[in-house]
Coordinates of C-alpha atoms in Angstrom, one line a residue:
Chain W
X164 CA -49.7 -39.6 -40.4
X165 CA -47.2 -38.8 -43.0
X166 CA -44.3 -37.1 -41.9
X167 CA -43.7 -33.2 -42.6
X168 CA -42.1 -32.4 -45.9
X169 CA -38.6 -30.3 -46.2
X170 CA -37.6 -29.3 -49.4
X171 CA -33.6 -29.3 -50.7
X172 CA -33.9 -27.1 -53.5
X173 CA -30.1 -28.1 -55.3
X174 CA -28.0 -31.1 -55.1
X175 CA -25.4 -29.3 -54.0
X176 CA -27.7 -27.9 -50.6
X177 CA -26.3 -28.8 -47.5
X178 CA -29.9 -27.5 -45.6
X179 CA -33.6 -28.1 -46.1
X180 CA -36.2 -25.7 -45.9
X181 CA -39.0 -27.0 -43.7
X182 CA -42.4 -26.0 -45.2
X183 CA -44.8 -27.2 -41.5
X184 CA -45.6 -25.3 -38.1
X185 CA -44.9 -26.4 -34.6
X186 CA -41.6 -28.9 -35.3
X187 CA -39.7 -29.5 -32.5
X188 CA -36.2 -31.6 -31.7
X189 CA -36.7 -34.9 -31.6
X190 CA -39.3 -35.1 -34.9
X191 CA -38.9 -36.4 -37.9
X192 CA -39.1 -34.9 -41.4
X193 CA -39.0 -36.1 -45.1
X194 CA -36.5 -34.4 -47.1
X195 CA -37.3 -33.8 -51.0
X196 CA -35.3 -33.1 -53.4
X197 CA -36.4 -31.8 -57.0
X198 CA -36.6 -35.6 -58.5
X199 CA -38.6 -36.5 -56.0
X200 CA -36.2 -38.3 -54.2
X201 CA -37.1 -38.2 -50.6
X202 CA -34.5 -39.2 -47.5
X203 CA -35.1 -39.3 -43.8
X204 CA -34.0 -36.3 -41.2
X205 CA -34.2 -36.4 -37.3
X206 CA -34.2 -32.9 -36.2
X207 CA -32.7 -32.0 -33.2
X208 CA -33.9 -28.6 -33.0
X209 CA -37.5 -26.9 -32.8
X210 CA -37.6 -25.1 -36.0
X211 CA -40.2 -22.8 -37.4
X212 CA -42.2 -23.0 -40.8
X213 CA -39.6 -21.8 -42.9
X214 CA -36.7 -22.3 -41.5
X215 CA -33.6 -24.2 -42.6
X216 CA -32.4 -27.6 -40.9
X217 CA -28.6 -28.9 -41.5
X218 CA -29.0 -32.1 -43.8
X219 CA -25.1 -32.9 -42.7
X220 CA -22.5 -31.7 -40.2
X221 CA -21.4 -28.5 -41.2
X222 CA -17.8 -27.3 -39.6
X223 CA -17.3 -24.1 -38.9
X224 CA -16.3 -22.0 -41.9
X225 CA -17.7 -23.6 -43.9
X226 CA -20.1 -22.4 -46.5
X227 CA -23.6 -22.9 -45.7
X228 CA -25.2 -23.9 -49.4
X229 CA -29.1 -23.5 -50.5
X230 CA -30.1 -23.4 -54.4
X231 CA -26.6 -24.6 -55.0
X232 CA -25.2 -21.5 -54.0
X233 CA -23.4 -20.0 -51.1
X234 CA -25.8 -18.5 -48.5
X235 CA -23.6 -17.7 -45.8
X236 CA -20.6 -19.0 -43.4
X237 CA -21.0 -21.5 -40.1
X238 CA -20.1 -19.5 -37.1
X239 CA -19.4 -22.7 -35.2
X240 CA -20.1 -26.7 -36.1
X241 CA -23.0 -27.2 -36.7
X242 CA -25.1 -31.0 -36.7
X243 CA -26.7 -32.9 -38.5
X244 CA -30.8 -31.6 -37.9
X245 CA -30.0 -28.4 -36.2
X246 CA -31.8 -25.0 -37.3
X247 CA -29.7 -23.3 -39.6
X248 CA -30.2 -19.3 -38.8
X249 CA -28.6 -16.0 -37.8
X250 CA -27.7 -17.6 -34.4
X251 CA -24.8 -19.7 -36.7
X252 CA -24.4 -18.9 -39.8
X253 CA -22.7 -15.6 -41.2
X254 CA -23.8 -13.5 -43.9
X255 CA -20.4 -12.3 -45.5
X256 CA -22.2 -9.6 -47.5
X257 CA -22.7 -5.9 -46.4
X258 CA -20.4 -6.6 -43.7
X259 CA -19.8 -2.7 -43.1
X260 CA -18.2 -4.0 -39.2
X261 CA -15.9 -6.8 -41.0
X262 CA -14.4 -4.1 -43.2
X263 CA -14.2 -1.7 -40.3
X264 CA -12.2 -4.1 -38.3
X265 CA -9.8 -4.8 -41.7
X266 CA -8.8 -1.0 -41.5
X267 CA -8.4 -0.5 -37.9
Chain V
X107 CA -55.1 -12.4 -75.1
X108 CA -55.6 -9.3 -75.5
X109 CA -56.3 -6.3 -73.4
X110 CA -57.9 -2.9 -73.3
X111 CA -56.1 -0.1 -72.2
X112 CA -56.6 4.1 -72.5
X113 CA -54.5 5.4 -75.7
X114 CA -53.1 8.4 -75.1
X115 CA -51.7 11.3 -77.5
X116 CA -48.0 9.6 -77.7
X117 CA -49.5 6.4 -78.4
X118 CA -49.4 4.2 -75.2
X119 CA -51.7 2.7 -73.4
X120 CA -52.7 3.4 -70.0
X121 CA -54.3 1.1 -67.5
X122 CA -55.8 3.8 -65.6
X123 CA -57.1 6.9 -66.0
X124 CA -56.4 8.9 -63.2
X125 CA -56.2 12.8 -62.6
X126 CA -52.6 12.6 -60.9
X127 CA -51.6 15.4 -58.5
X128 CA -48.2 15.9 -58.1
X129 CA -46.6 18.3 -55.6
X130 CA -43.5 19.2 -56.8
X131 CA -42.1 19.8 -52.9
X132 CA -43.0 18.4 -49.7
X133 CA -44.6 21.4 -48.6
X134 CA -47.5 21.5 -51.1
X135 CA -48.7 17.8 -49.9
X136 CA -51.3 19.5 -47.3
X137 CA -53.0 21.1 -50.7
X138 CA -52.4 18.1 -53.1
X139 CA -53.9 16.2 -50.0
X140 CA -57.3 18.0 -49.8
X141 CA -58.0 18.2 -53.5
X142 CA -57.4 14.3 -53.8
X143 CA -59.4 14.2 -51.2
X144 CA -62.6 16.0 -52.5
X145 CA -62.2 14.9 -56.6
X146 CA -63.1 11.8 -57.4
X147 CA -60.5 9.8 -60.2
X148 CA -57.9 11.9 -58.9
X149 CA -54.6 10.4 -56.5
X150 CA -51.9 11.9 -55.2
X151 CA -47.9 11.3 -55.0
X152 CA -47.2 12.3 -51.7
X153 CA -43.3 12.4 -51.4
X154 CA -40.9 13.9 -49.1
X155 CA -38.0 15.7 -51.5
X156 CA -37.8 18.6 -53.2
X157 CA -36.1 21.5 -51.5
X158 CA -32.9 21.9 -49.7
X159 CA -30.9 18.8 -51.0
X160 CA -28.1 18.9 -53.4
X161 CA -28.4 19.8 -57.1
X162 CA -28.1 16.3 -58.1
X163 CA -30.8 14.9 -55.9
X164 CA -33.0 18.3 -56.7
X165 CA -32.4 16.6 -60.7
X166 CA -33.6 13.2 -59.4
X167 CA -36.6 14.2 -57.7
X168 CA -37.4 16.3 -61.1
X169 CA -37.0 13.7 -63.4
X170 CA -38.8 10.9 -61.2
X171 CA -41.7 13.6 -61.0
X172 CA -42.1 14.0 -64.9
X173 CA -41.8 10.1 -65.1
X174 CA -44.5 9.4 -63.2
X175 CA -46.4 12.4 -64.7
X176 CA -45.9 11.1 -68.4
X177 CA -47.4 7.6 -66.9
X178 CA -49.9 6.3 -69.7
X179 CA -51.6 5.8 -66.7
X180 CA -52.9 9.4 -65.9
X181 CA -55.2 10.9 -68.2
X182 CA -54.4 14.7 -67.1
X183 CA -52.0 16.1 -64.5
X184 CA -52.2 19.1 -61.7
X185 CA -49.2 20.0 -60.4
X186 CA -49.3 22.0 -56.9
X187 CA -46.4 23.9 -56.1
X188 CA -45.4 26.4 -53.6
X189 CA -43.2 28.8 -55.7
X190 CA -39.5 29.0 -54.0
X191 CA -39.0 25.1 -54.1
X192 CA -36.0 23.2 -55.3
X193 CA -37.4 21.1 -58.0
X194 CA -37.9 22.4 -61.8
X195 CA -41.6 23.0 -61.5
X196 CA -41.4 24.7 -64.9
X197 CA -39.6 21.8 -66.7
X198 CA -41.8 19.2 -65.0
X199 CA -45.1 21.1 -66.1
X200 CA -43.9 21.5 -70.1
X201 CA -42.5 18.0 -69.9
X202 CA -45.9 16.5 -68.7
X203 CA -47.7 18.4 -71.3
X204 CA -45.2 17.2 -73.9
X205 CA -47.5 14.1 -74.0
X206 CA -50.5 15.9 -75.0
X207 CA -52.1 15.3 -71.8
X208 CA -54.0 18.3 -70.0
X209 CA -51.6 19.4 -67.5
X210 CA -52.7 22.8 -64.9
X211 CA -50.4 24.2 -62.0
X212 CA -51.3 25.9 -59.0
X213 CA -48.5 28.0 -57.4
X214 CA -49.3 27.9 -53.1
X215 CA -47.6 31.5 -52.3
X216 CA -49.0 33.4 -55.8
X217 CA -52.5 32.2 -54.8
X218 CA -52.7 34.0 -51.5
X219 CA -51.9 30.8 -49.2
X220 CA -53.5 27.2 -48.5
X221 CA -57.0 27.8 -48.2
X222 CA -57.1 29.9 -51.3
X223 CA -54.7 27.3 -53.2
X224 CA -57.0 24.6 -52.0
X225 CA -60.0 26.5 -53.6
X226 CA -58.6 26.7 -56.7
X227 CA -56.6 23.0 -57.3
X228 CA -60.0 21.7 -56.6
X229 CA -61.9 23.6 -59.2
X230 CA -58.6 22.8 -61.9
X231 CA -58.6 18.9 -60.7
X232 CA -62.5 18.6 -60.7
X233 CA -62.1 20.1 -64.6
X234 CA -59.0 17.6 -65.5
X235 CA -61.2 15.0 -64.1
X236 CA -64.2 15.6 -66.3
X237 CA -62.5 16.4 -69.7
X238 CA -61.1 12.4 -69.4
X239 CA -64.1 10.7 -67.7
X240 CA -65.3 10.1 -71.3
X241 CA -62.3 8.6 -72.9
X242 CA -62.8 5.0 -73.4
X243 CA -61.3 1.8 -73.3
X244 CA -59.7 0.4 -76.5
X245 CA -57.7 -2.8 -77.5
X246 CA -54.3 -3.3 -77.7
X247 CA -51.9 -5.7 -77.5
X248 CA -50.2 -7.4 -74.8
X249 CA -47.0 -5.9 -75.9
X250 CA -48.0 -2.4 -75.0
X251 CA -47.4 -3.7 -71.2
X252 CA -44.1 -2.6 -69.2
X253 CA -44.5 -4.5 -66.6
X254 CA -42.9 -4.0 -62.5
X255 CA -41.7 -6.6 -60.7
X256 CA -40.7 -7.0 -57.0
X257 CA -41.1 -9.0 -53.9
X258 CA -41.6 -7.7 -50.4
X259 CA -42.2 -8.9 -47.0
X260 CA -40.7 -11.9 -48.3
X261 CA -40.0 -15.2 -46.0
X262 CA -38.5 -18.9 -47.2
X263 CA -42.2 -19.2 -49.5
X264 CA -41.1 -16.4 -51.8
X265 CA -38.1 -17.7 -53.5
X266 CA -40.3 -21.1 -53.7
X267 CA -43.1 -20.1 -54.9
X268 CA -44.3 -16.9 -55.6
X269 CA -41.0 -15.5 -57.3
X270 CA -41.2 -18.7 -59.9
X271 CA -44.7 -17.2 -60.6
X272 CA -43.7 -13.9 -61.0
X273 CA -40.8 -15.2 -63.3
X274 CA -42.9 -17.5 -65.4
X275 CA -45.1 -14.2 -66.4
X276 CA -41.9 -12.4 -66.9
X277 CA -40.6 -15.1 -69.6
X278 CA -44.0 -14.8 -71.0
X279 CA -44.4 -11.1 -71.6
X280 CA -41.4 -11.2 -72.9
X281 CA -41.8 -14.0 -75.4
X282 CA -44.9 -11.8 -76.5
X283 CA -42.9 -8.7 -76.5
X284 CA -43.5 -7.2 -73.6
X285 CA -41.0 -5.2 -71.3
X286 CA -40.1 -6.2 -67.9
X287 CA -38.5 -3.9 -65.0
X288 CA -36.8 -5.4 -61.8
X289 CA -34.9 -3.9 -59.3
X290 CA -34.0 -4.2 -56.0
X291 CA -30.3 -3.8 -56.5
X292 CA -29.6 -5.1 -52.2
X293 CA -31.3 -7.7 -53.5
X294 CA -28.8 -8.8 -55.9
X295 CA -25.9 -8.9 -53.6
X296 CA -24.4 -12.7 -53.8
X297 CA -27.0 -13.4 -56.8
X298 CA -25.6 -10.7 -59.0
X299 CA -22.9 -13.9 -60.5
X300 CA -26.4 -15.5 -61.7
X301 CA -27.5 -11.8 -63.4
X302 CA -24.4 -11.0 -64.6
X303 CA -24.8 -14.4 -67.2
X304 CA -28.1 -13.0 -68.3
X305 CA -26.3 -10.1 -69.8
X306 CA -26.7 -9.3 -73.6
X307 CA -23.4 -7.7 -73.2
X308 CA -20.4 -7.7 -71.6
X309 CA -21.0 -3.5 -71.2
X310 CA -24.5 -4.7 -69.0
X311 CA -22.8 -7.5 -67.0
X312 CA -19.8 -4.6 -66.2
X313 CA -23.1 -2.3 -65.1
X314 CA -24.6 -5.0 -62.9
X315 CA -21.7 -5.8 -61.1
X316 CA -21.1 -1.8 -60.7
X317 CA -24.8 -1.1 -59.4
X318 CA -24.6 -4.0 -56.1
X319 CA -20.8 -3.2 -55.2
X320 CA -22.4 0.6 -55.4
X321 CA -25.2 -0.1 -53.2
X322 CA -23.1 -2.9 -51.1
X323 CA -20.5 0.4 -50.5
X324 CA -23.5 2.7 -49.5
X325 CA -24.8 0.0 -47.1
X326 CA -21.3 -1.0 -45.5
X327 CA -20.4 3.0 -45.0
X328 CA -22.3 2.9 -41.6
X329 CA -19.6 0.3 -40.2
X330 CA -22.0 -2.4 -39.2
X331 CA -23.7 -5.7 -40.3
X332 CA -26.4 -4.8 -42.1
X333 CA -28.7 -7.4 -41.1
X334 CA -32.1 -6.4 -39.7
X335 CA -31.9 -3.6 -42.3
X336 CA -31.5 -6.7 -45.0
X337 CA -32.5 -9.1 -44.6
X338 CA -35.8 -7.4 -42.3
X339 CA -36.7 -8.7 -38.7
X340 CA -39.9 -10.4 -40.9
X341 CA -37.4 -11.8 -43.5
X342 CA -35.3 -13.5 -40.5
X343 CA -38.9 -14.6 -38.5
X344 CA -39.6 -15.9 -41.7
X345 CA -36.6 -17.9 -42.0
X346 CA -34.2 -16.0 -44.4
X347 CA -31.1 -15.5 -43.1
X348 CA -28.6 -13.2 -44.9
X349 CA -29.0 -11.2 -47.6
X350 CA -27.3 -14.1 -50.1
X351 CA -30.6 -16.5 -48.9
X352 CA -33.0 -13.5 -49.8
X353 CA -31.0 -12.2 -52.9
X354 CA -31.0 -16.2 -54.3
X355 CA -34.6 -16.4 -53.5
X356 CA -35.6 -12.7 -54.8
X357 CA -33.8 -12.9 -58.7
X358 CA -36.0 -16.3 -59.3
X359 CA -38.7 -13.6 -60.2
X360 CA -36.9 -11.9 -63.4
X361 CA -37.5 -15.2 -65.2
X362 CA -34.6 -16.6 -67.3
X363 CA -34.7 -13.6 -70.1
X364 CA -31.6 -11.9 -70.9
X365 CA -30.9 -9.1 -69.4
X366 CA -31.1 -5.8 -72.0
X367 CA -29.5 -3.3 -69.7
X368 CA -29.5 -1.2 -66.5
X369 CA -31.4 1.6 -66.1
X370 CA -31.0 4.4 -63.5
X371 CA -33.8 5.4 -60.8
X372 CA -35.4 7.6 -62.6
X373 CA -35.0 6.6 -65.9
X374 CA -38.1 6.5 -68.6
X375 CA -38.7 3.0 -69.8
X376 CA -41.2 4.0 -72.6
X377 CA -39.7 2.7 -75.7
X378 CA -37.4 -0.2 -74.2
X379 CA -38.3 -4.0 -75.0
X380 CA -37.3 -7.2 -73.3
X381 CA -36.0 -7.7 -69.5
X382 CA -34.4 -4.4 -68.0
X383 CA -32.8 -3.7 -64.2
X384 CA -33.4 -1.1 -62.6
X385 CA -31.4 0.1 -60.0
X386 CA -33.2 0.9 -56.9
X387 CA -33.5 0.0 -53.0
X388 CA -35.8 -2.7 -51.9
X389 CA -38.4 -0.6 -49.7
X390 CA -41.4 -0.3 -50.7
X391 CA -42.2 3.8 -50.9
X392 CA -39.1 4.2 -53.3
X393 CA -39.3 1.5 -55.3
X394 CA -42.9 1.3 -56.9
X395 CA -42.0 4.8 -57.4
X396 CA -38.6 4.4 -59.5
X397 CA -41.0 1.6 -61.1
X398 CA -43.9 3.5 -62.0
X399 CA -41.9 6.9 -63.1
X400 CA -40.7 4.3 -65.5
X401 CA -43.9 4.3 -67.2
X402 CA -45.0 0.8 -65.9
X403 CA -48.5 -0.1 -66.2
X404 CA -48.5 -2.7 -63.7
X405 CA -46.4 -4.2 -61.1
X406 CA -46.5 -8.4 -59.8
X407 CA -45.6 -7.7 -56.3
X408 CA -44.4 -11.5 -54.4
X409 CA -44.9 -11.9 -50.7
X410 CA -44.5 -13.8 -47.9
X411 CA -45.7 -12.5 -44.9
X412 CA -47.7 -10.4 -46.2
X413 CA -47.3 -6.6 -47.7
X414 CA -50.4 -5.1 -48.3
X415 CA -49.3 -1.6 -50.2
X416 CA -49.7 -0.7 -53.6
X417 CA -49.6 2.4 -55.8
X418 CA -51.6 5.6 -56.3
X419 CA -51.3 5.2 -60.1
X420 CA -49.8 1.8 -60.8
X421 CA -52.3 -1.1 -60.0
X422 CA -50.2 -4.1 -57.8
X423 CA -51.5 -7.6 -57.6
X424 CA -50.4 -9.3 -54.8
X425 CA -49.1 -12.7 -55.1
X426 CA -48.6 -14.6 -51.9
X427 CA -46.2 -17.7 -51.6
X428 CA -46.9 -18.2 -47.8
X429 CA -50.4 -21.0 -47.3
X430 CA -50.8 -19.3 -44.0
X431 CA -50.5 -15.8 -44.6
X432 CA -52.7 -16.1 -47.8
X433 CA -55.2 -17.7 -45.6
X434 CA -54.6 -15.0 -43.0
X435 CA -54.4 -11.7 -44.8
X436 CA -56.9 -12.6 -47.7
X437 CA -58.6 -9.3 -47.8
X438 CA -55.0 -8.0 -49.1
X439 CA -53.6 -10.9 -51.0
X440 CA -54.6 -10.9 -55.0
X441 CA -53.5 -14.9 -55.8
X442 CA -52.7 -17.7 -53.8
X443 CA -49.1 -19.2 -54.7
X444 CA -49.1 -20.4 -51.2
X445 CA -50.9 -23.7 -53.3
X446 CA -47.2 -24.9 -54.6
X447 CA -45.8 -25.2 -51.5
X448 CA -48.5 -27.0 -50.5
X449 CA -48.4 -29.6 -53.9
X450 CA -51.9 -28.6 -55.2
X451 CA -51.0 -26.9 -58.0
X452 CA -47.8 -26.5 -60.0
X453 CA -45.8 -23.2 -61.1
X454 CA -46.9 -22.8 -64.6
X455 CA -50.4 -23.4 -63.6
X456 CA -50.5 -20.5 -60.9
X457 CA -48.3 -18.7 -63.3
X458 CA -50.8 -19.1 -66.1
X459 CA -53.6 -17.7 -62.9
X460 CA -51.2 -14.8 -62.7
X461 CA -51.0 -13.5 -66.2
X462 CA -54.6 -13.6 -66.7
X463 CA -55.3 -11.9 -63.2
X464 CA -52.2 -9.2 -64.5
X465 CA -54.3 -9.4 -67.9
X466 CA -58.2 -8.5 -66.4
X467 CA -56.4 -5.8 -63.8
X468 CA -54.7 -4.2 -67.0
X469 CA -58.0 -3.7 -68.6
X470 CA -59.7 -2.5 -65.3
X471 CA -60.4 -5.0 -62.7
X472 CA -59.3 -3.6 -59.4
X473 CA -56.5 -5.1 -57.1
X474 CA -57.3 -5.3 -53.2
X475 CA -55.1 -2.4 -52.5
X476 CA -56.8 -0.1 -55.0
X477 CA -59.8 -1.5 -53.5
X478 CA -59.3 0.3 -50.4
X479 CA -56.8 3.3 -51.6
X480 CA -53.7 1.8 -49.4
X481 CA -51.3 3.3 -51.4
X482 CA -50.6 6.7 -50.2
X483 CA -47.2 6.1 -48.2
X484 CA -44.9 6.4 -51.4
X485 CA -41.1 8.1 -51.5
X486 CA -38.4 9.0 -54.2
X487 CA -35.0 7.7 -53.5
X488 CA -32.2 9.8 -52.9
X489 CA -28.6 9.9 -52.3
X490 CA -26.9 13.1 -50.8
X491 CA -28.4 14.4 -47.8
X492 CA -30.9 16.9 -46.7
X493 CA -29.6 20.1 -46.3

């Protein structure tokens, strides 16, 4: 069987978008890019359809990047096939308890 | 192509032609509600404003009613008020007419009460209705469409798939001279760099930037995270996680147009050409409202997991980016975008799908929502409290 497709929309993405149901850790997946180019990932999370998978070790603070932009912050380090979600990665945008904790 | 549309007396072209019943307050809806409910061609904008908010919002919910009253889309217009409300009724009813569309007005409290007021919106809707069942279809051109935009209930598919859609019929209306509204200024917030190139001007990408740190400031005054607000408990099952993933994913659907300006919520668009903003919230209720008080004809609505609602007086196709919620919720999804993620078909082909489906609904085929009526849940947005 051919393996489950996830899609890096930009060069510059440092997750994949996985686009199959019922991945778990352990599995493998073929990473597209938009030429086509496919590359190998082991995951080493389960991960919904939909959900994002680190293509690289990410440290934390640093920015987590899908269509070539900024989509958020690592809480903590995260590896190489993890899920990628709210569980570790910070939004830095309508941060109204951020700002809150600036002014006190 | 071309398309068939209603002319009316100011010379636009409606893709409906409904009897719209507008309460001017919240407390007429129980009378606007039972003579929808008994004349056929006739639907209802059941909002919540009207009285006891401040002068600016009372404005607001004035203007937003005459903009969705001067819609090409309704052929006459009975407005039911109660008679102490907030809301201009008298500037709303001569504004209306201004169109030369039949407009009549029921007053709740100088009829005697509900039953009485019921009695007679019925016999004034059941005569709107007849004096426009005979108008007919006519030609026009595809640049007589203002077209709505907006994505909902979106997961990881929409800024994949059915966004690119949506923005491949955006480019294309306006190629052929169309006008395009999008909004959902939360949805903008750590896209709006990307908008703020699309400018014409350096005046527009000043206004862009204003409208998200405007609504980012309204959503950080609580003192939290806004998460679960934005992105939604669906966006974050469905894989988005922070509003920058949805924002990047959401803007894909205005297309690559320049951008001709910012208009406010309850600003007409009747007249305007090219790709506009239009600064609203993302919800549902509020937004197909801002969009069809515009004068929008039709709204592309993008989804994920799957929102079924639509508008009383503004068709809105569903376009679905998710395989498995298209195969799921078919009796509510209009087109299968789902089809690029899966590699059987490409953008512009399912885009080409979309403008002719946004084409034949134009000139009367029905969406699934108008189908069965689920649009009634609507809203105008506000922003001072209710007093």
């Amino acid at each position: 069987m051919e393996a489950p497709v996830a899609l890096k929309v930009h060069d510059d993405d440092n997750v994949a978008t996985i686009f199959s149901s019922g991945l778990t850790a352990g599995g493998e997946v073929k990473v597209l890019d938009k030429k086509g180019n496919a590359a190998e990932l082991t995951l080493i999370s389960d991960l919904p359809f939909g959900h994002k998978a680190a293509l690289c070790p990410i440290n934390a603070g640093e920015s987590i990047i899908k269509y070539g932009e900024q989509i958020g912050v690592a809480r903590k380090a995260i590896r190489r096939g993890e899920h990628v979600h709210i569980h570790n990665l910070d939004s830095m945008r309508g941060r109204g308890d951020l700002s809150r904790e600036e002014t006190a | 192509m071309k398309i068939t549309g209603y002319k009316r007396g100011d010379g636009r072209f409606g893709a409906r032609n409904l009897v719209g019943v507008i309460p001017s307050v919240v407390c007429a809806h129980d009378v606007a509600q039972a003579v929808v409910s008994q004349v056929q061609g006739s639907v209802g904008f059941f909002h919540h404003q009207g009285c006891c908010q401040l002068p600016p919002d009372l404005d607001r919910v004035t203007e937003t009613l005459i903009g969705l009253g001067r819609s090409p889309n309704l052929g006459a217009v009975l407005v039911v008020c109660l008679g102490c409300e907030g809301t201009d009724h008298k500037r709303l009813i001569e504004a209306v007419a201004q169109t030369g569309k039949p407009v009549a007005a029921i007053y709740i409290q100088e009829l005697g009460g509900v039953a009485k007021a019921i009695a007679a919106g019925i016999d004034a809707a059941r005569k709107l209705a007849l004096a426009i069942s005979g108008q007919q279809r006519e030609e026009a051109d595809i640049a007589e469409i203002i077209m709505a935009i907006k994505c909902g209930a979106s997961d990881s598919t929409s800024g994949l798939a059915s966004n690119c859609v949506i923005g491949y019929v955006a480019d294309k209306l306006v190629d052929l001279g169309a006008t395009v509204l999008f909004g959902e200024t939360t949805e903008f917030l750590g896209a709006e760099h990307i908008l703020a190139r699309r400018a014409v001007s350096p005046a527009v990408e000043k206004k862009i930037y204003e409208i998200v740190a405007r609504m980012e400031a309204r959503a950080k005054s609580l003192g939290c995270d806004m998460r679960r607000g934005q992105p939604t408990p669906g966006n974050i099952a469905g894989g988005l996680s922070s509003i920058e993933e949805k924002s990047l994913g959401a803007i894909v659907k205005s297309g690559t147009r320049p951008i001709q300006g910012v208009l406010e919520y309850q600003e007409s668009a009747l007249g305007l050409k090219g790709l506009w903003i239009k600064d609203t919230p993302g919800r549902e209720p509020e937004i197909l409202t801002g969009m069809a008080c515009s004068g929008a004809q039709v709204m592309l609505f993008s989804t994920g997991r799957g929102a079924p609602q639509g508008f009383p007086s503004m068709p809105v196709v569903k376009i679905c980016g998710n395989p498995e919620t298209y195969e799921h919720m078919e009796n509510d999804m209009d087109l299968n975008a789902g089809v690029i993620i899966t590699g059987q078909k490409s953008i512009e082909e399912v885009g080409e799908e979309a403008f002719a489906k946004l084409c034949r609904v134009f000139s009367g085929e029905k969406t699934k929502n108008e189908a069965i009526h689920y649009f009634k849940a609507i809203d105008i947005y506000t922003l001072g409290p209710v007093i």
